[in-house]
JSON list of C-alpha atoms in Angstrom, two decimals:
[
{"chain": "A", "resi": 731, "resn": "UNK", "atom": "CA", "xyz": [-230.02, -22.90, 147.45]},
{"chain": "A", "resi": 732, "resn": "UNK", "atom": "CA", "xyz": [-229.06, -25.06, 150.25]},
{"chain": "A", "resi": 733, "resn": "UNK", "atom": "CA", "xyz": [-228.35, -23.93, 153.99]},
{"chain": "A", "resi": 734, "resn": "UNK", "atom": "CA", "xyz": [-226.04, -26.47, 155.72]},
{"chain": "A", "resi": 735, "resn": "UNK", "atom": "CA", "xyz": [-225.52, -26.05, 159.42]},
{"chain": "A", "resi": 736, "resn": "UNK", "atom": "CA", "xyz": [-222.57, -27.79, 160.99]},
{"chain": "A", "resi": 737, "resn": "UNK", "atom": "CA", "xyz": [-222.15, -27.72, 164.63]},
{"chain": "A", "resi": 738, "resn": "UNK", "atom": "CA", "xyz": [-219.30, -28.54, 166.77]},
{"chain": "A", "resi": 739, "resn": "UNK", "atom": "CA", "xyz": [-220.38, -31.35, 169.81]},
{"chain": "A", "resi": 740, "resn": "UNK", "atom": "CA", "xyz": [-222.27, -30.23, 172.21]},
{"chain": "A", "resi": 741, "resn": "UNK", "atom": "CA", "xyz": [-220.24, -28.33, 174.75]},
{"chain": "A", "resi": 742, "resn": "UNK", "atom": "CA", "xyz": [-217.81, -27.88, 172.31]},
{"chain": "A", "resi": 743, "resn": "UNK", "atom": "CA", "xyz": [-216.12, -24.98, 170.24]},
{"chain": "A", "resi": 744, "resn": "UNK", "atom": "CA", "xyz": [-214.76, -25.14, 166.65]},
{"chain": "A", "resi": 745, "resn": "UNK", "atom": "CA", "xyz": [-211.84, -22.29, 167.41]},
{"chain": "A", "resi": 746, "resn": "UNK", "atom": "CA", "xyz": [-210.80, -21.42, 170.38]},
{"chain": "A", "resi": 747, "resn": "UNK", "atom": "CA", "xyz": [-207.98, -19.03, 168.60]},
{"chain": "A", "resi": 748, "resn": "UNK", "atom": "CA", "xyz": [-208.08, -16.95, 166.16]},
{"chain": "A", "resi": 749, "resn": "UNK", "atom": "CA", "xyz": [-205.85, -19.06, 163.61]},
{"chain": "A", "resi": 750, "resn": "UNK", "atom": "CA", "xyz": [-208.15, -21.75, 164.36]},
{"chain": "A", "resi": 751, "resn": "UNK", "atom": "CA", "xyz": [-211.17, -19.92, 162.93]},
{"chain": "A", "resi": 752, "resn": "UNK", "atom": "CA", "xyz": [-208.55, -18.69, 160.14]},
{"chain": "A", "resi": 753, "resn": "UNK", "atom": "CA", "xyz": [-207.61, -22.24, 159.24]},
{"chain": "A", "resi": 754, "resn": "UNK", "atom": "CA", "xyz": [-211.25, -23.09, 158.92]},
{"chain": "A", "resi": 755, "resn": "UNK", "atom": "CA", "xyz": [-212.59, -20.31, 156.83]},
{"chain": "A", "resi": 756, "resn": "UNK", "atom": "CA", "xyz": [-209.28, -21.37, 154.10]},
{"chain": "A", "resi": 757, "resn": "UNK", "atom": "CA", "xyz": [-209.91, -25.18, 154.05]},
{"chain": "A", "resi": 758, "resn": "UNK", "atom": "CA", "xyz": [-214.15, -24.25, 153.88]},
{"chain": "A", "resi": 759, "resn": "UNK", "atom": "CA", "xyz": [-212.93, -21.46, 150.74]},
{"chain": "A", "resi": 760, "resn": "UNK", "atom": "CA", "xyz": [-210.44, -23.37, 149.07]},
{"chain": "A", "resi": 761, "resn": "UNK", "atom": "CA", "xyz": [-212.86, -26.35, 148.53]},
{"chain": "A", "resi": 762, "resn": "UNK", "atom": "CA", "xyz": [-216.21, -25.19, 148.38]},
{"chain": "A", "resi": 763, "resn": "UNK", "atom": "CA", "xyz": [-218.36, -22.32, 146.18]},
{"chain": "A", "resi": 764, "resn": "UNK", "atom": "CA", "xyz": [-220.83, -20.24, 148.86]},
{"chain": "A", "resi": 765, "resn": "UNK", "atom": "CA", "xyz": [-223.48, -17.85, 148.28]},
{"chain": "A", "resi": 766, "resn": "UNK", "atom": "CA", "xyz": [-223.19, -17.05, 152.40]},
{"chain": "A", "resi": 767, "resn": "UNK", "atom": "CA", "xyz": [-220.44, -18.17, 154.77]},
{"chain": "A", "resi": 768, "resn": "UNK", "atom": "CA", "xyz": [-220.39, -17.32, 158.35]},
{"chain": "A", "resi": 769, "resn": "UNK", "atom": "CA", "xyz": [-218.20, -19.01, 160.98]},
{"chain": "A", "resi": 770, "resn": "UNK", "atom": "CA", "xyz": [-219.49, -19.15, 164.60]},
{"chain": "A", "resi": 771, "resn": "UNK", "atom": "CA", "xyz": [-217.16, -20.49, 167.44]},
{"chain": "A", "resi": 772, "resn": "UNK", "atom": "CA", "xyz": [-219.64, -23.41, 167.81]},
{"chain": "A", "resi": 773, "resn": "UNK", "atom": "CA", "xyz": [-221.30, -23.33, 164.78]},
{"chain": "A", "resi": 774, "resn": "UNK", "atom": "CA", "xyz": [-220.54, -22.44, 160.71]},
{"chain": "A", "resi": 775, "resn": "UNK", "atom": "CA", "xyz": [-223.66, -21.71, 158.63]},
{"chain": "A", "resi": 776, "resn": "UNK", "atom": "CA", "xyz": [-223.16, -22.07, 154.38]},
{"chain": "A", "resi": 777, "resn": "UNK", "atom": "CA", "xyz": [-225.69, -21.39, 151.82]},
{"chain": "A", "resi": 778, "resn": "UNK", "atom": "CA", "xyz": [-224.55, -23.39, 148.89]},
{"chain": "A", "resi": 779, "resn": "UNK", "atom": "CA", "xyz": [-225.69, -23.19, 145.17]},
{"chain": "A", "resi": 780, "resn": "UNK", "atom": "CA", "xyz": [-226.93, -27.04, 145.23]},
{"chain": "A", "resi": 781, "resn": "UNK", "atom": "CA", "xyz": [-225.43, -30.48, 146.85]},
{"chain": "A", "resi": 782, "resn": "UNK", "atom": "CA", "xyz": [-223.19, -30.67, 144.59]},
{"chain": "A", "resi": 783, "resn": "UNK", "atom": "CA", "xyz": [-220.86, -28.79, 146.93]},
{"chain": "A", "resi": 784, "resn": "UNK", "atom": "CA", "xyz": [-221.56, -31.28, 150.11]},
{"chain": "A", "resi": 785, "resn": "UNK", "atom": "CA", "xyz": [-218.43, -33.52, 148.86]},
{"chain": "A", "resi": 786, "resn": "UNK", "atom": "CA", "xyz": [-215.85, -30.55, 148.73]},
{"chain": "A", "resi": 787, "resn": "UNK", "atom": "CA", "xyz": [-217.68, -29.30, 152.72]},
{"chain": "A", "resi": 788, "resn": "UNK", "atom": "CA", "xyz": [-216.90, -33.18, 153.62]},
{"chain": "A", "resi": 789, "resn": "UNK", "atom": "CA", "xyz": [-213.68, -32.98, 152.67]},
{"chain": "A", "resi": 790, "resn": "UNK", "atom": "CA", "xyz": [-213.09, -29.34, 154.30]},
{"chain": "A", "resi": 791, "resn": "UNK", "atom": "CA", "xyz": [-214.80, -30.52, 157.61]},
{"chain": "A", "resi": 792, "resn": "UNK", "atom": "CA", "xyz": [-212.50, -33.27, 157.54]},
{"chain": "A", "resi": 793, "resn": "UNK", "atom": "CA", "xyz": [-209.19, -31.27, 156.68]},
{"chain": "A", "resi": 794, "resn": "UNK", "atom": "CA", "xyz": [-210.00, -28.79, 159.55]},
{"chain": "A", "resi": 795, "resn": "UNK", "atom": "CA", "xyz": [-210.82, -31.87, 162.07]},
{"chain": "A", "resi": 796, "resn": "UNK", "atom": "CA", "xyz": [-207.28, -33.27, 161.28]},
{"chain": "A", "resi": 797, "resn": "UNK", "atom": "CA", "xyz": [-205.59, -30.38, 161.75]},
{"chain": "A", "resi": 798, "resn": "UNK", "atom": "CA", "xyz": [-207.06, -28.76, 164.66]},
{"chain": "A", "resi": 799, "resn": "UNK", "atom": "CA", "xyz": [-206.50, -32.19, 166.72]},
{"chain": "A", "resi": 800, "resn": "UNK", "atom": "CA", "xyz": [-202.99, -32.62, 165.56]},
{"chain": "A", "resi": 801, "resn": "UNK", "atom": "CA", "xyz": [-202.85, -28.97, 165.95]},
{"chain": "A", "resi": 802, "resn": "UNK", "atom": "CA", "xyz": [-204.03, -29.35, 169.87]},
{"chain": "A", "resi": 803, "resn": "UNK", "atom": "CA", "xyz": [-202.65, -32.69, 170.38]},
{"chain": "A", "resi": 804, "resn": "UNK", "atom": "CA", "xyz": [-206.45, -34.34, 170.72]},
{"chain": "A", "resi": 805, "resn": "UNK", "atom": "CA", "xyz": [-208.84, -37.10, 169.07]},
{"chain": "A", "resi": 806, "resn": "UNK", "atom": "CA", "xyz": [-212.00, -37.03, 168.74]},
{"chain": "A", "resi": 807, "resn": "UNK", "atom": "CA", "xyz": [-215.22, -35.61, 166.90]},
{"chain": "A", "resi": 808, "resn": "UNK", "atom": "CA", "xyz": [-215.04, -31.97, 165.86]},
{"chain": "A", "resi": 809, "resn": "UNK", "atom": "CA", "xyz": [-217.84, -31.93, 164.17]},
{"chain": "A", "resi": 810, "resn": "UNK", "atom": "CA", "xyz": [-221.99, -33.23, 165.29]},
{"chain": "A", "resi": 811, "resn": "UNK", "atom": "CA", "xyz": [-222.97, -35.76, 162.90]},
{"chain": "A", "resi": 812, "resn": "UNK", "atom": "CA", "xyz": [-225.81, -35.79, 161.21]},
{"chain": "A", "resi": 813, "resn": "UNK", "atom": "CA", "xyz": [-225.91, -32.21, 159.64]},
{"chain": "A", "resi": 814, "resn": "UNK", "atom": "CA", "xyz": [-228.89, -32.46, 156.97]},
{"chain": "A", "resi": 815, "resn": "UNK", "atom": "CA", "xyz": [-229.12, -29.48, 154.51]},
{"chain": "A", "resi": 816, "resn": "UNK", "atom": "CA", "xyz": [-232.20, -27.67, 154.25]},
{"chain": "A", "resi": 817, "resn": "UNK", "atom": "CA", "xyz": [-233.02, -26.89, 150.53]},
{"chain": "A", "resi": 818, "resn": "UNK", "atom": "CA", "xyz": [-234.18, -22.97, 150.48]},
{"chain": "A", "resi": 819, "resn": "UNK", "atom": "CA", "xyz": [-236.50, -22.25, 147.96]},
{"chain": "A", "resi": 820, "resn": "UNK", "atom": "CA", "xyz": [-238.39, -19.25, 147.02]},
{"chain": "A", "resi": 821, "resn": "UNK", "atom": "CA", "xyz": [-237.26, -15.76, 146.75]},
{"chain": "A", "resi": 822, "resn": "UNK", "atom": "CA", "xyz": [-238.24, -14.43, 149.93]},
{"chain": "A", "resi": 823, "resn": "UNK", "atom": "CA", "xyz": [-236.94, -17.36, 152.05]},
{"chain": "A", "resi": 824, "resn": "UNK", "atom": "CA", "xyz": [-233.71, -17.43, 150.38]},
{"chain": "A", "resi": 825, "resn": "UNK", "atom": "CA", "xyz": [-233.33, -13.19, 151.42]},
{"chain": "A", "resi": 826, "resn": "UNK", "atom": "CA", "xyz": [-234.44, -14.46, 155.00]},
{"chain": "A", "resi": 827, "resn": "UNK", "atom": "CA", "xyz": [-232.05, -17.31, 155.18]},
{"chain": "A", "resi": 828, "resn": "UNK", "atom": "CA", "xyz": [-229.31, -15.32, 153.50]},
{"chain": "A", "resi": 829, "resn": "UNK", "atom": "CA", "xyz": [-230.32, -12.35, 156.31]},
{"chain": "A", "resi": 830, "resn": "UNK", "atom": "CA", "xyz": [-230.06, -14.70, 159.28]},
{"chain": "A", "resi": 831, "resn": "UNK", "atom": "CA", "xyz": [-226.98, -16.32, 157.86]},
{"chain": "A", "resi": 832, "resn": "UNK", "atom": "CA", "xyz": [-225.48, -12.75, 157.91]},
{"chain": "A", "resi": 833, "resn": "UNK", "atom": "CA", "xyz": [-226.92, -11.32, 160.95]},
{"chain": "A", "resi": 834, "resn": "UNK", "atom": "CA", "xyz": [-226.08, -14.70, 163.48]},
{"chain": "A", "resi": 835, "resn": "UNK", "atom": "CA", "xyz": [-222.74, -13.20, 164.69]},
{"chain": "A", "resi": 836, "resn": "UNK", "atom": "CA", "xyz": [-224.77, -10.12, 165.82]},
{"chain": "A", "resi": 837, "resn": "UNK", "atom": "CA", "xyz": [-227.68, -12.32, 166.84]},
{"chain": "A", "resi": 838, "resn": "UNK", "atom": "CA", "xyz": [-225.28, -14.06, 169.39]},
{"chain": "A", "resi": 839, "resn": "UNK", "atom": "CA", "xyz": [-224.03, -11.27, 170.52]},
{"chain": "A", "resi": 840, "resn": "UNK", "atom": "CA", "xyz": [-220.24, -11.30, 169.31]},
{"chain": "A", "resi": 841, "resn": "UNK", "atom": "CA", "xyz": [-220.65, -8.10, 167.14]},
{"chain": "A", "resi": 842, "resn": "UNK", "atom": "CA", "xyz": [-223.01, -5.11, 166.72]},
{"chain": "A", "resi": 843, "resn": "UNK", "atom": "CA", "xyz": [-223.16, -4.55, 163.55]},
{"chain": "A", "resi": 844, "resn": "UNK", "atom": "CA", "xyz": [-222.42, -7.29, 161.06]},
{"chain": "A", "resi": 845, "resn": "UNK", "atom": "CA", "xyz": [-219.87, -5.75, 159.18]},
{"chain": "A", "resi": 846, "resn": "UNK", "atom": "CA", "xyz": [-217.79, -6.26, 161.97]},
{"chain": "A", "resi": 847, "resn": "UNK", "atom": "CA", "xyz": [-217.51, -9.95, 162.00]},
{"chain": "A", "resi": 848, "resn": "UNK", "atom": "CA", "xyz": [-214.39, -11.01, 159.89]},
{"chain": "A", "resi": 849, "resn": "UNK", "atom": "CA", "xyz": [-215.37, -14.64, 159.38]},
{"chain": "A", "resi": 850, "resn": "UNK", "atom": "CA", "xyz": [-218.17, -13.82, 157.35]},
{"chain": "A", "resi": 851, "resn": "UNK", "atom": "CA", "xyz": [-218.94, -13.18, 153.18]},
{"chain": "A", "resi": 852, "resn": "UNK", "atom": "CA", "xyz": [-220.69, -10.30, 154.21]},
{"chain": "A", "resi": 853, "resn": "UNK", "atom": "CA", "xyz": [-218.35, -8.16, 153.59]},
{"chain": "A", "resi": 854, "resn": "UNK", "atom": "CA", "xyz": [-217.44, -10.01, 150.50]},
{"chain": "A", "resi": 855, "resn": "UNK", "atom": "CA", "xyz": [-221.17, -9.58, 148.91]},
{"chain": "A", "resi": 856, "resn": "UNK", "atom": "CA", "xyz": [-220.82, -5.93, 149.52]},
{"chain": "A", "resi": 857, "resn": "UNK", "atom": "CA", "xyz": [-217.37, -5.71, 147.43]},
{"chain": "A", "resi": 858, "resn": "UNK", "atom": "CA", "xyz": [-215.65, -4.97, 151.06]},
{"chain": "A", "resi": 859, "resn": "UNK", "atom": "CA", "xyz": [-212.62, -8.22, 151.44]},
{"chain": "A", "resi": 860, "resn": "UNK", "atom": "CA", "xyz": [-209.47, -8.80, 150.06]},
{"chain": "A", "resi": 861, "resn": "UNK", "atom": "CA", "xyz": [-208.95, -11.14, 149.02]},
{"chain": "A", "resi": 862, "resn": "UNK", "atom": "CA", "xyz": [-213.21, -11.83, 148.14]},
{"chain": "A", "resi": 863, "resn": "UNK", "atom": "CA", "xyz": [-214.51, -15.76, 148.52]},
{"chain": "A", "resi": 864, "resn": "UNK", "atom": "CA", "xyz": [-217.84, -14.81, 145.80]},
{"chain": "A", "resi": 865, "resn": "UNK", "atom": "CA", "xyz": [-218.06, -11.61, 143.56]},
{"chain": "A", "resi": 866, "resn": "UNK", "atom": "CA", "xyz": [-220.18, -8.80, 145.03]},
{"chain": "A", "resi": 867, "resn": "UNK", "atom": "CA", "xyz": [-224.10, -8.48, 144.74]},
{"chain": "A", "resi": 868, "resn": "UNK", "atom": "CA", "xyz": [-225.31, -5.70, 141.74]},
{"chain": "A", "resi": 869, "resn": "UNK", "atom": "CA", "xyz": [-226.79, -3.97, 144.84]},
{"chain": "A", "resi": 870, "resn": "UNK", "atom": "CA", "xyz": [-224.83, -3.67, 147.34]},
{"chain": "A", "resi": 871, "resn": "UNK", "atom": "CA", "xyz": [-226.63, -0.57, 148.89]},
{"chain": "A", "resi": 872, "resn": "UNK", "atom": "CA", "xyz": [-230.29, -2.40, 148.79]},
{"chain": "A", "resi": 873, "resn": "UNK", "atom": "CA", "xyz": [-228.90, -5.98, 150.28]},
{"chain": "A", "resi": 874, "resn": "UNK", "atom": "CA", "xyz": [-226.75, -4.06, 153.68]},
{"chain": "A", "resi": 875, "resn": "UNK", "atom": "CA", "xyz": [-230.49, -2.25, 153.96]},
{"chain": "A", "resi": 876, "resn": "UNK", "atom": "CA", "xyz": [-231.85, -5.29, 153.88]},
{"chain": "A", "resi": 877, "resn": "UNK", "atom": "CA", "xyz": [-229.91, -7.23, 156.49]},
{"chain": "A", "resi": 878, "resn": "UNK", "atom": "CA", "xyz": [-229.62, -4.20, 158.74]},
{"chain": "A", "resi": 879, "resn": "UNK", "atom": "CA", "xyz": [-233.10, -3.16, 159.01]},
{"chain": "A", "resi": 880, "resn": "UNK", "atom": "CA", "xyz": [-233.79, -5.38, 161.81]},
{"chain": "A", "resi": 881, "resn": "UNK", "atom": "CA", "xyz": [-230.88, -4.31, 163.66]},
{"chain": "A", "resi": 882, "resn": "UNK", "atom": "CA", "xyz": [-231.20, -0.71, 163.03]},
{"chain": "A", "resi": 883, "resn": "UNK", "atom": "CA", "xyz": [-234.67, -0.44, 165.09]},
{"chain": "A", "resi": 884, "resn": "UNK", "atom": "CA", "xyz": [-232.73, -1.53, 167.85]},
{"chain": "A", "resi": 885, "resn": "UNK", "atom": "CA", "xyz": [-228.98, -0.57, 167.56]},
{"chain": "A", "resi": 886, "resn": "UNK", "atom": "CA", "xyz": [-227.14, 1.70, 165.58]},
{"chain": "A", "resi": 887, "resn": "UNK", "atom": "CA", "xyz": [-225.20, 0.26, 162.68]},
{"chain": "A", "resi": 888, "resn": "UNK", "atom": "CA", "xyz": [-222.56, 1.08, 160.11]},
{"chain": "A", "resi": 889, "resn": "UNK", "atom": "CA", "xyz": [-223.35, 2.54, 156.96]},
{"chain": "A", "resi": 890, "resn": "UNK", "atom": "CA", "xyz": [-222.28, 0.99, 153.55]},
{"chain": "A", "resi": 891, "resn": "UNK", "atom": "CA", "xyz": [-218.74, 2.89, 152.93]},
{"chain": "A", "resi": 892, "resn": "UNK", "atom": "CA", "xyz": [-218.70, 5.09, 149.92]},
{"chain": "A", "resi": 893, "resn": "UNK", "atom": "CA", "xyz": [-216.48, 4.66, 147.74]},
{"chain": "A", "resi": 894, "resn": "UNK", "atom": "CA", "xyz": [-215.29, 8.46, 147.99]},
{"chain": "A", "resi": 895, "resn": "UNK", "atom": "CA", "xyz": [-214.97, 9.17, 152.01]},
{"chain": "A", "resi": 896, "resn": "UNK", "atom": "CA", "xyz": [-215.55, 12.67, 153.07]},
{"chain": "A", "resi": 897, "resn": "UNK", "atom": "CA", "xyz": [-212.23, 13.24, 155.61]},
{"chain": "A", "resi": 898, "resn": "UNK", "atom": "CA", "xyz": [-208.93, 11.63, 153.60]},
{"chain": "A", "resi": 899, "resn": "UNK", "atom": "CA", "xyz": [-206.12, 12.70, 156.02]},
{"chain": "A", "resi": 900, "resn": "UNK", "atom": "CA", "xyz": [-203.67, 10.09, 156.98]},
{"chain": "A", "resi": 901, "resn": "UNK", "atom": "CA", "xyz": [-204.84, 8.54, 159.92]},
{"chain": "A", "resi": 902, "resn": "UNK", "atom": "CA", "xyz": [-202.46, 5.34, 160.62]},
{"chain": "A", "resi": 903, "resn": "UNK", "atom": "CA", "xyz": [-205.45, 3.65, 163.28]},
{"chain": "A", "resi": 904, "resn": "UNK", "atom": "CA", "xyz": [-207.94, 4.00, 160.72]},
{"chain": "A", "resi": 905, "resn": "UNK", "atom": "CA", "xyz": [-206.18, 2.45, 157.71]},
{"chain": "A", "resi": 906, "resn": "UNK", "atom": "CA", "xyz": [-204.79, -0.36, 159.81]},
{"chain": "A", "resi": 907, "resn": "UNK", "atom": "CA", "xyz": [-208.21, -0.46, 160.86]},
{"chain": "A", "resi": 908, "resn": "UNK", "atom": "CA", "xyz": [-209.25, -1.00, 157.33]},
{"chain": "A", "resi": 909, "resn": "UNK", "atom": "CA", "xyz": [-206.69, -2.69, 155.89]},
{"chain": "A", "resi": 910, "resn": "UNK", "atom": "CA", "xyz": [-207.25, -5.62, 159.26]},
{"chain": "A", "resi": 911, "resn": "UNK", "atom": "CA", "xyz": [-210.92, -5.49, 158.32]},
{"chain": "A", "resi": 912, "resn": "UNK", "atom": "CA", "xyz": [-210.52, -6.02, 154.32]},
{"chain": "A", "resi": 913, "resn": "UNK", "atom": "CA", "xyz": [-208.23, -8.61, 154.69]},
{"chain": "A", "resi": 914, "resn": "UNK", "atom": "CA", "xyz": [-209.71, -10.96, 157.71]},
{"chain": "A", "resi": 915, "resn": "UNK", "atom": "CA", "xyz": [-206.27, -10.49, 160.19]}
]
């Protein structure tokens, strides 16, 4: 596995809006495979299979750099050169890269509970997003334990969401709730 890191300037954000950050998380989808995606405003980690996908994340880096400054009339460097991967090897660092990777946007304090970040395959490893960037885990139940456990010491977070829920009545705030959260808008 390999964990790129690609950071915006110093100083600098990737999105300021939210069809910014949409507009990234397509071009980085539509070109590249991940194992983990997460999108920070200054920052977008991606755990890759191998470098064979660097090409199609140079290509997406420089799609999204395009249109963003056409988009906000600039020039200029959106993203800090020099981003070297770091090849992740061994079962246990992989599950502690892939559990940072997942837990950043709660980390930086943008979200609780990292279900709750929509710019992240998260939810897509857990069989929660539609429409999904990478097929769900075998194990859904054991990998949200995993990545939680940390934060569950110290805040409370969501459980996985059955499949069956226990109260079914029409509630319109709830299913625009969860038809927003499945579907990143």
């Amino acid at each position: 596995m390999h964990h790129y890191a690609m950071r915006a300037p110093e100083g600098q954000l990737l999105f300021h809006e939210w069809i910014e950050a949409h507009a990234l998380w397509r071009m980085l989808t539509e070109r590249a495979s991940f194992i983990a995606l997460v999108l920070m405003p200054n920052h977008v980690h991606a755990l890759v299979s191998d470098e064979s996908q660097e090409l199609a994340l140079q290509r997406a880096r420089r799609a999204y750099a395009l249109w963003r400054n056409a988009r906000r009339g600039q020039s200029g460097a959106v993203w800090e050169h020099g981003d070297v991967p770091k090849v992740v090897d061994g079962r246990k660092y992989e599950q502690k890269t892939l559990r940072y990777t997942y837990l950043n946007p709660c980390e930086a304090g943008l979200v609780r509970d990292p279900l709750e970040w929509p710019f992240s395959s998260y939810r897509d490893a857990l069989g929660l997003a539609m429409p999904a960037i990478q097929s769900p885990v075998r194990d859904a139940e054991n990998l949200h334990s995993r990545v939680t456990a940390a934060l569950s010491s110290r805040q409370k977070v969501s459980p996985l969401p059955r499949s069956a829920a226990p109260d079914l009545r029409p509630d319109l705030r709830r299913l625009l709730g969860a038809v927003c959260s499945l579907t990143r808008t």
